[in-house]
Amino acid sequence: MANVLILSGNGRYADPWHPFDATSAIVADLLRDVGHNVEVSGDVEERLADLDGVDLLVVNAGNPTRHGLQSPAAAAARDGLHAYRVRGGGVLSLHVSAGSLPEVPEWREIMGGHWEQGVTMHPDNSLTTLQVAASEHPVVAGLDDFQTFDERYSWLVVADDVEPLLFHEHDGVRHPILWTRTDEHGGRVVYDALGHDPRAYESAGTRSLITRSAAWILDQPHPE
């Protein structure tokens, strides 16, 4: 059992395209069902400033810069995330969080990639088949290719030190849509670009990736 904190898009971190309350609630239920203690908070920067007691940080939040405001809490959030990183804290970053936390420069390093304005895009939401890497990595071991109805982020900027484990095809290009990395301070990180809305979580494969990712980040056996 672990203490999980889900930072859910609210206030500056909300946007008109993503129902963060609904998707964060689904992720929380999935993690509670496998025995974790889960807190969901919309106070993104305030909770980042104090991550004591958190074993797994889940970020499901948008980009605040669209509001044209800077937050006086950003410095404390940077310090809190840095302290969490240095102690080897694990991170699960979801969907649009690839473009979140622009006032926390370490976030892109921790994630091992990001949404680049003018480069990254997604086709319209659609039913698609996702391709699982031929890998024994615990996040995907034994998982078959599966279908989901979701946004498919394409041309994400991806660092060299990540291990892509899930792909989709768009315009004849195979794009990574989930990857793992181990941070220089020892923390395990998963970026999962799935999860635009509740319909995306109707896929058993999408749901399984949440609990599999959490188990790997926490260095625990997956309950399946």
PDB file of C-alpha atoms in Angstrom:
ATOM      1  CA  MET A   1       0.000   0.000   0.000  1.00  0.00           C
ATOM      2  CA  ALA A   2       1.306   3.435  -0.909  1.00  0.00           C
ATOM      3  CA  ASN A   3       0.294   7.048  -0.454  1.00  0.00           C
ATOM      4  CA  VAL A   4      -0.680   8.436  -3.865  1.00  0.00           C
ATOM      5  CA  LEU A   5      -1.296  12.097  -4.620  1.00  0.00           C
ATOM      6  CA  ILE A   6      -3.152  12.969  -7.825  1.00  0.00           C
ATOM      7  CA  LEU A   7      -2.783  16.589  -8.890  1.00  0.00           C
ATOM      8  CA  SER A   8      -5.883  17.336 -10.947  1.00  0.00           C
ATOM      9  CA  GLY A   9      -6.320  20.280 -13.306  1.00  0.00           C
ATOM     10  CA  ASN A  10      -8.153  23.094 -11.553  1.00  0.00           C
ATOM     11  CA  GLY A  11      -7.967  26.881 -11.567  1.00  0.00           C
ATOM     12  CA  ARG A  12      -4.991  27.918 -13.689  1.00  0.00           C
ATOM     13  CA  TYR A  13      -4.393  24.253 -14.528  1.00  0.00           C
ATOM     14  CA  ALA A  14      -7.874  23.636 -15.946  1.00  0.00           C
ATOM     15  CA  ASP A  15      -8.783  23.968 -19.614  1.00  0.00           C
ATOM     16  CA  PRO A  16     -11.975  23.685 -21.664  1.00  0.00           C
ATOM     17  CA  TRP A  17     -10.997  20.438 -23.399  1.00  0.00           C
ATOM     18  CA  HIS A  18     -10.213  18.011 -20.580  1.00  0.00           C
ATOM     19  CA  PRO A  19     -12.658  16.901 -17.841  1.00  0.00           C
ATOM     20  CA  PHE A  20      -9.958  16.598 -15.190  1.00  0.00           C
ATOM     21  CA  ASP A  21     -12.353  15.999 -12.297  1.00  0.00           C
ATOM     22  CA  ALA A  22     -13.818  12.982 -14.061  1.00  0.00           C
ATOM     23  CA  THR A  23     -10.569  11.438 -15.283  1.00  0.00           C
ATOM     24  CA  SER A  24      -8.765  12.012 -11.972  1.00  0.00           C
ATOM     25  CA  ALA A  25     -11.643  10.307 -10.161  1.00  0.00           C
ATOM     26  CA  ILE A  26     -11.359   7.292 -12.464  1.00  0.00           C
ATOM     27  CA  VAL A  27      -7.594   7.045 -11.913  1.00  0.00           C
ATOM     28  CA  ALA A  28      -8.109   7.404  -8.159  1.00  0.00           C
ATOM     29  CA  ASP A  29     -10.634   4.565  -8.125  1.00  0.00           C
ATOM     30  CA  LEU A  30      -8.310   2.308 -10.135  1.00  0.00           C
ATOM     31  CA  LEU A  31      -5.489   2.877  -7.664  1.00  0.00           C
ATOM     32  CA  ARG A  32      -7.718   2.513  -4.611  1.00  0.00           C
ATOM     33  CA  ASP A  33      -9.011  -0.771  -5.999  1.00  0.00           C
ATOM     34  CA  VAL A  34      -5.481  -2.198  -5.833  1.00  0.00           C
ATOM     35  CA  GLY A  35      -5.030  -1.042  -2.245  1.00  0.00           C
ATOM     36  CA  HIS A  36      -3.419   2.387  -2.337  1.00  0.00           C
ATOM     37  CA  ASN A  37      -4.330   5.415  -0.259  1.00  0.00           C
ATOM     38  CA  VAL A  38      -5.234   8.121  -2.755  1.00  0.00           C
ATOM     39  CA  GLU A  39      -5.658  11.883  -2.350  1.00  0.00           C
ATOM     40  CA  VAL A  40      -6.949  13.980  -5.256  1.00  0.00           C
ATOM     41  CA  SER A  41      -6.113  17.682  -5.092  1.00  0.00           C
ATOM     42  CA  GLY A  42      -6.800  20.577  -7.431  1.00  0.00           C
ATOM     43  CA  ASP A  43      -4.333  22.782  -5.546  1.00  0.00           C
ATOM     44  CA  VAL A  44      -1.522  21.933  -7.929  1.00  0.00           C
ATOM     45  CA  GLU A  45       1.212  24.330  -6.856  1.00  0.00           C
ATOM     46  CA  GLU A  46       0.284  24.321  -3.163  1.00  0.00           C
ATOM     47  CA  ARG A  47       0.536  20.525  -2.953  1.00  0.00           C
ATOM     48  CA  LEU A  48       3.725  20.404  -5.005  1.00  0.00           C
ATOM     49  CA  ALA A  49       5.285  22.627  -2.369  1.00  0.00           C
ATOM     50  CA  ASP A  50       4.775  19.908   0.252  1.00  0.00           C
ATOM     51  CA  LEU A  51       5.123  16.316  -0.921  1.00  0.00           C
ATOM     52  CA  ASP A  52       6.153  14.858   2.440  1.00  0.00           C
ATOM     53  CA  GLY A  53       4.669  11.400   2.863  1.00  0.00           C
ATOM     54  CA  VAL A  54       3.838  11.008  -0.833  1.00  0.00           C
ATOM     55  CA  ASP A  55       5.067   7.764  -2.404  1.00  0.00           C
ATOM     56  CA  LEU A  56       3.664   8.315  -5.890  1.00  0.00           C
ATOM     57  CA  LEU A  57       2.906  11.644  -7.537  1.00  0.00           C
ATOM     58  CA  VAL A  58       0.345  11.512 -10.356  1.00  0.00           C
ATOM     59  CA  VAL A  59      -0.050  14.651 -12.489  1.00  0.00           C
ATOM     60  CA  ASN A  60      -3.232  15.074 -14.520  1.00  0.00           C
ATOM     61  CA  ALA A  61      -3.285  18.809 -15.209  1.00  0.00           C
ATOM     62  CA  GLY A  62      -3.183  21.322 -18.039  1.00  0.00           C
ATOM     63  CA  ASN A  63      -0.950  24.216 -19.030  1.00  0.00           C
ATOM     64  CA  PRO A  64      -1.583  27.353 -16.927  1.00  0.00           C
ATOM     65  CA  THR A  65       0.120  29.767 -19.320  1.00  0.00           C
ATOM     66  CA  ARG A  66      -3.006  29.944 -21.474  1.00  0.00           C
ATOM     67  CA  HIS A  67      -4.437  32.129 -18.681  1.00  0.00           C
ATOM     68  CA  GLY A  68      -1.593  34.619 -19.128  1.00  0.00           C
ATOM     69  CA  LEU A  69      -0.799  34.691 -15.431  1.00  0.00           C
ATOM     70  CA  GLN A  70       2.207  33.786 -13.330  1.00  0.00           C
ATOM     71  CA  SER A  71       1.768  32.371  -9.863  1.00  0.00           C
ATOM     72  CA  PRO A  72       3.551  33.561  -6.728  1.00  0.00           C
ATOM     73  CA  ALA A  73       3.404  29.925  -5.572  1.00  0.00           C
ATOM     74  CA  ALA A  74       5.532  28.694  -8.491  1.00  0.00           C
ATOM     75  CA  ALA A  75       8.855  29.022  -6.643  1.00  0.00           C
ATOM     76  CA  ALA A  76       7.633  26.917  -3.725  1.00  0.00           C
ATOM     77  CA  ALA A  77       6.263  24.355  -6.178  1.00  0.00           C
ATOM     78  CA  ARG A  78       9.661  24.137  -7.881  1.00  0.00           C
ATOM     79  CA  ASP A  79      11.397  23.628  -4.555  1.00  0.00           C
ATOM     80  CA  GLY A  80       8.918  20.983  -3.469  1.00  0.00           C
ATOM     81  CA  LEU A  81       9.190  18.990  -6.683  1.00  0.00           C
ATOM     82  CA  HIS A  82      12.984  19.212  -6.562  1.00  0.00           C
ATOM     83  CA  ALA A  83      13.056  17.864  -2.993  1.00  0.00           C
ATOM     84  CA  TYR A  84      10.719  15.036  -4.015  1.00  0.00           C
ATOM     85  CA  ARG A  85      12.905  14.235  -7.009  1.00  0.00           C
ATOM     86  CA  VAL A  86      16.110  14.193  -4.974  1.00  0.00           C
ATOM     87  CA  ARG A  87      14.644  11.683  -2.527  1.00  0.00           C
ATOM     88  CA  GLY A  88      13.770   9.388  -5.434  1.00  0.00           C
ATOM     89  CA  GLY A  89      10.039  10.014  -5.575  1.00  0.00           C
ATOM     90  CA  GLY A  90       8.123   8.297  -8.349  1.00  0.00           C
ATOM     91  CA  VAL A  91       5.990  10.075 -10.938  1.00  0.00           C
ATOM     92  CA  LEU A  92       3.125   9.071 -13.226  1.00  0.00           C
ATOM     93  CA  SER A  93       2.361  11.833 -15.728  1.00  0.00           C
ATOM     94  CA  LEU A  94      -0.877  11.587 -17.694  1.00  0.00           C
ATOM     95  CA  HIS A  95      -2.016  12.900 -21.065  1.00  0.00           C
ATOM     96  CA  VAL A  96      -1.931  16.709 -21.316  1.00  0.00           C
ATOM     97  CA  SER A  97       0.489  16.918 -18.376  1.00  0.00           C
ATOM     98  CA  ALA A  98       3.150  16.678 -21.086  1.00  0.00           C
ATOM     99  CA  GLY A  99       2.615  20.430 -21.446  1.00  0.00           C
ATOM    100  CA  SER A 100       1.973  21.274 -17.819  1.00  0.00           C
ATOM    101  CA  LEU A 101       4.118  22.936 -15.126  1.00  0.00           C
ATOM    102  CA  PRO A 102       5.936  25.370 -17.447  1.00  0.00           C
ATOM    103  CA  GLU A 103       7.130  27.348 -14.434  1.00  0.00           C
ATOM    104  CA  VAL A 104       8.870  24.230 -13.063  1.00  0.00           C
ATOM    105  CA  PRO A 105      11.820  23.657 -15.438  1.00  0.00           C
ATOM    106  CA  GLU A 106      12.671  20.261 -13.926  1.00  0.00           C
ATOM    107  CA  TRP A 107       9.321  18.855 -15.022  1.00  0.00           C
ATOM    108  CA  ARG A 108      10.425  18.226 -18.605  1.00  0.00           C
ATOM    109  CA  GLU A 109      13.598  16.514 -17.402  1.00  0.00           C
ATOM    110  CA  ILE A 110      11.668  14.318 -14.991  1.00  0.00           C
ATOM    111  CA  MET A 111       9.131  13.337 -17.647  1.00  0.00           C
ATOM    112  CA  GLY A 112      11.717  12.599 -20.297  1.00  0.00           C
ATOM    113  CA  GLY A 113       9.743  14.462 -22.919  1.00  0.00           C
ATOM    114  CA  HIS A 114       7.141  17.137 -23.513  1.00  0.00           C
ATOM    115  CA  TRP A 115       4.524  18.667 -25.774  1.00  0.00           C
ATOM    116  CA  GLU A 116       6.245  21.210 -28.031  1.00  0.00           C
ATOM    117  CA  GLN A 117       3.975  23.986 -29.255  1.00  0.00           C
ATOM    118  CA  GLY A 118       3.959  24.086 -33.049  1.00  0.00           C
ATOM    119  CA  VAL A 119       5.475  20.602 -33.319  1.00  0.00           C
ATOM    120  CA  THR A 120       3.353  18.201 -31.281  1.00  0.00           C
ATOM    121  CA  MET A 121      -0.252  17.629 -32.353  1.00  0.00           C
ATOM    122  CA  HIS A 122      -3.010  15.083 -32.260  1.00  0.00           C
ATOM    123  CA  PRO A 123      -5.525  13.934 -34.852  1.00  0.00           C
ATOM    124  CA  ASP A 124      -9.201  14.020 -33.918  1.00  0.00           C
ATOM    125  CA  ASN A 125     -10.261  11.577 -31.235  1.00  0.00           C
ATOM    126  CA  SER A 126     -10.880   8.220 -32.820  1.00  0.00           C
ATOM    127  CA  LEU A 127     -10.944   4.490 -32.277  1.00  0.00           C
ATOM    128  CA  THR A 128      -7.436   3.201 -32.767  1.00  0.00           C
ATOM    129  CA  THR A 129      -5.281   0.160 -32.134  1.00  0.00           C
ATOM    130  CA  LEU A 130      -2.294   0.760 -29.885  1.00  0.00           C
ATOM    131  CA  GLN A 131       0.813  -1.318 -30.420  1.00  0.00           C
ATOM    132  CA  VAL A 132       2.526  -2.798 -27.379  1.00  0.00           C
ATOM    133  CA  ALA A 133       6.310  -3.106 -27.530  1.00  0.00           C
ATOM    134  CA  ALA A 134       7.801  -6.590 -27.593  1.00  0.00           C
ATOM    135  CA  SER A 135       9.229  -6.161 -24.122  1.00  0.00           C
ATOM    136  CA  GLU A 136       9.303  -7.962 -20.780  1.00  0.00           C
ATOM    137  CA  HIS A 137       9.089  -4.628 -18.985  1.00  0.00           C
ATOM    138  CA  PRO A 138       6.527  -5.049 -16.152  1.00  0.00           C
ATOM    139  CA  VAL A 139       4.377  -2.181 -17.421  1.00  0.00           C
ATOM    140  CA  VAL A 140       3.514  -4.087 -20.613  1.00  0.00           C
ATOM    141  CA  ALA A 141       4.678  -7.694 -20.114  1.00  0.00           C
ATOM    142  CA  GLY A 142       1.916 -10.023 -21.304  1.00  0.00           C
ATOM    143  CA  LEU A 143      -0.257  -7.137 -22.544  1.00  0.00           C
ATOM    144  CA  ASP A 144      -1.576  -7.492 -26.093  1.00  0.00           C
ATOM    145  CA  ASP A 145      -2.225  -4.713 -28.589  1.00  0.00           C
ATOM    146  CA  PHE A 146      -5.551  -3.107 -27.732  1.00  0.00           C
ATOM    147  CA  GLN A 147      -8.113  -0.633 -28.993  1.00  0.00           C
ATOM    148  CA  THR A 148      -9.219   2.596 -27.384  1.00  0.00           C
ATOM    149  CA  PHE A 149     -11.084   5.763 -28.326  1.00  0.00           C
ATOM    150  CA  ASP A 150      -8.746   8.579 -27.369  1.00  0.00           C
ATOM    151  CA  GLU A 151      -6.548  11.458 -28.468  1.00  0.00           C
ATOM    152  CA  ARG A 152      -3.256  10.257 -29.903  1.00  0.00           C
ATOM    153  CA  TYR A 153      -0.410  12.658 -29.235  1.00  0.00           C
ATOM    154  CA  SER A 154       2.019  12.732 -32.133  1.00  0.00           C
ATOM    155  CA  TRP A 155       5.493  14.195 -32.537  1.00  0.00           C
ATOM    156  CA  LEU A 156       6.053  14.581 -28.823  1.00  0.00           C
ATOM    157  CA  VAL A 157       9.616  15.614 -27.987  1.00  0.00           C
ATOM    158  CA  VAL A 158      11.156  12.504 -26.420  1.00  0.00           C
ATOM    159  CA  ALA A 159      14.481  12.290 -24.578  1.00  0.00           C
ATOM    160  CA  ASP A 160      17.084   9.657 -25.381  1.00  0.00           C
ATOM    161  CA  ASP A 161      16.963   8.054 -21.928  1.00  0.00           C
ATOM    162  CA  VAL A 162      13.374   6.806 -22.048  1.00  0.00           C
ATOM    163  CA  GLU A 163      12.080   3.344 -22.925  1.00  0.00           C
ATOM    164  CA  PRO A 164       9.034   3.589 -25.219  1.00  0.00           C
ATOM    165  CA  LEU A 165       6.566   0.788 -24.531  1.00  0.00           C
ATOM    166  CA  LEU A 166       3.395   1.740 -26.415  1.00  0.00           C
ATOM    167  CA  PHE A 167       2.931   3.220 -29.886  1.00  0.00           C
ATOM    168  CA  HIS A 168       0.354   4.419 -32.362  1.00  0.00           C
ATOM    169  CA  GLU A 169       0.646   5.170 -36.076  1.00  0.00           C
ATOM    170  CA  HIS A 170      -0.212   8.511 -37.637  1.00  0.00           C
ATOM    171  CA  ASP A 171       0.707   9.762 -41.113  1.00  0.00           C
ATOM    172  CA  GLY A 172       2.828   6.680 -41.636  1.00  0.00           C
ATOM    173  CA  VAL A 173       4.934   7.345 -38.537  1.00  0.00           C
ATOM    174  CA  ARG A 174       5.075   5.186 -35.407  1.00  0.00           C
ATOM    175  CA  HIS A 175       4.758   7.493 -32.396  1.00  0.00           C
ATOM    176  CA  PRO A 176       5.548   6.576 -28.757  1.00  0.00           C
ATOM    177  CA  ILE A 177       2.552   7.194 -26.529  1.00  0.00           C
ATOM    178  CA  LEU A 178       3.827   5.670 -23.270  1.00  0.00           C
ATOM    179  CA  TRP A 179       7.354   5.458 -21.959  1.00  0.00           C
ATOM    180  CA  THR A 180       9.301   4.827 -18.782  1.00  0.00           C
ATOM    181  CA  ARG A 181      12.533   6.219 -17.419  1.00  0.00           C
ATOM    182  CA  THR A 182      14.577   6.061 -14.253  1.00  0.00           C
ATOM    183  CA  ASP A 183      15.608   9.478 -13.016  1.00  0.00           C
ATOM    184  CA  GLU A 184      19.200  10.286 -12.114  1.00  0.00           C
ATOM    185  CA  HIS A 185      18.119  10.367  -8.451  1.00  0.00           C
ATOM    186  CA  GLY A 186      16.579   6.897  -8.677  1.00  0.00           C
ATOM    187  CA  GLY A 187      12.913   7.753  -9.003  1.00  0.00           C
ATOM    188  CA  ARG A 188      10.904   5.798 -11.538  1.00  0.00           C
ATOM    189  CA  VAL A 189       8.794   7.732 -14.031  1.00  0.00           C
ATOM    190  CA  VAL A 190       6.038   6.797 -16.477  1.00  0.00           C
ATOM    191  CA  TYR A 191       4.510   9.134 -19.023  1.00  0.00           C
ATOM    192  CA  ASP A 192       1.183   7.832 -20.327  1.00  0.00           C
ATOM    193  CA  ALA A 193      -0.333  10.045 -23.040  1.00  0.00           C
ATOM    194  CA  LEU A 194      -3.706   8.280 -22.892  1.00  0.00           C
ATOM    195  CA  GLY A 195      -6.742   9.383 -20.902  1.00  0.00           C
ATOM    196  CA  HIS A 196      -8.348  12.362 -22.620  1.00  0.00           C
ATOM    197  CA  ASP A 197     -11.776  11.747 -21.102  1.00  0.00           C
ATOM    198  CA  PRO A 198     -13.855   9.033 -19.381  1.00  0.00           C
ATOM    199  CA  ARG A 199     -14.514   7.273 -22.690  1.00  0.00           C
ATOM    200  CA  ALA A 200     -10.774   6.620 -23.012  1.00  0.00           C
ATOM    201  CA  TYR A 201     -10.867   4.697 -19.731  1.00  0.00           C
ATOM    202  CA  GLU A 202     -13.532   2.342 -21.026  1.00  0.00           C
ATOM    203  CA  SER A 203     -10.633   0.413 -22.560  1.00  0.00           C
ATOM    204  CA  ALA A 204      -9.373  -2.389 -20.335  1.00  0.00           C
ATOM    205  CA  GLY A 205      -5.884  -1.830 -21.741  1.00  0.00           C
ATOM    206  CA  THR A 206      -5.893   1.837 -20.751  1.00  0.00           C
ATOM    207  CA  ARG A 207      -7.075   0.987 -17.238  1.00  0.00           C
ATOM    208  CA  SER A 208      -4.493  -1.770 -16.862  1.00  0.00           C
ATOM    209  CA  LEU A 209      -1.662   0.585 -17.790  1.00  0.00           C
ATOM    210  CA  ILE A 210      -2.529   2.829 -14.833  1.00  0.00           C
ATOM    211  CA  THR A 211      -2.188   0.074 -12.243  1.00  0.00           C
ATOM    212  CA  ARG A 212       0.769  -1.560 -14.000  1.00  0.00           C
ATOM    213  CA  SER A 213       2.597   1.787 -14.147  1.00  0.00           C
ATOM    214  CA  ALA A 214       1.949   2.497 -10.481  1.00  0.00           C
ATOM    215  CA  ALA A 215       3.192  -0.952  -9.484  1.00  0.00           C
ATOM    216  CA  TRP A 216       6.420  -0.533 -11.450  1.00  0.00           C
ATOM    217  CA  ILE A 217       7.055   2.989 -10.162  1.00  0.00           C
ATOM    218  CA  LEU A 218       6.560   1.777  -6.586  1.00  0.00           C
ATOM    219  CA  ASP A 219       8.640  -1.373  -7.225  1.00  0.00           C
ATOM    220  CA  GLN A 220       5.718  -3.569  -6.268  1.00  0.00           C
ATOM    221  CA  PRO A 221       4.249  -6.633  -7.963  1.00  0.00           C
ATOM    222  CA  HIS A 222       1.230  -5.954 -10.110  1.00  0.00           C
ATOM    223  CA  PRO A 223      -1.907  -7.453  -8.573  1.00  0.00           C
ATOM    224  CA  GLU A 224      -3.147  -9.018 -11.824  1.00  0.00           C
TER     225      GLU A 224
END
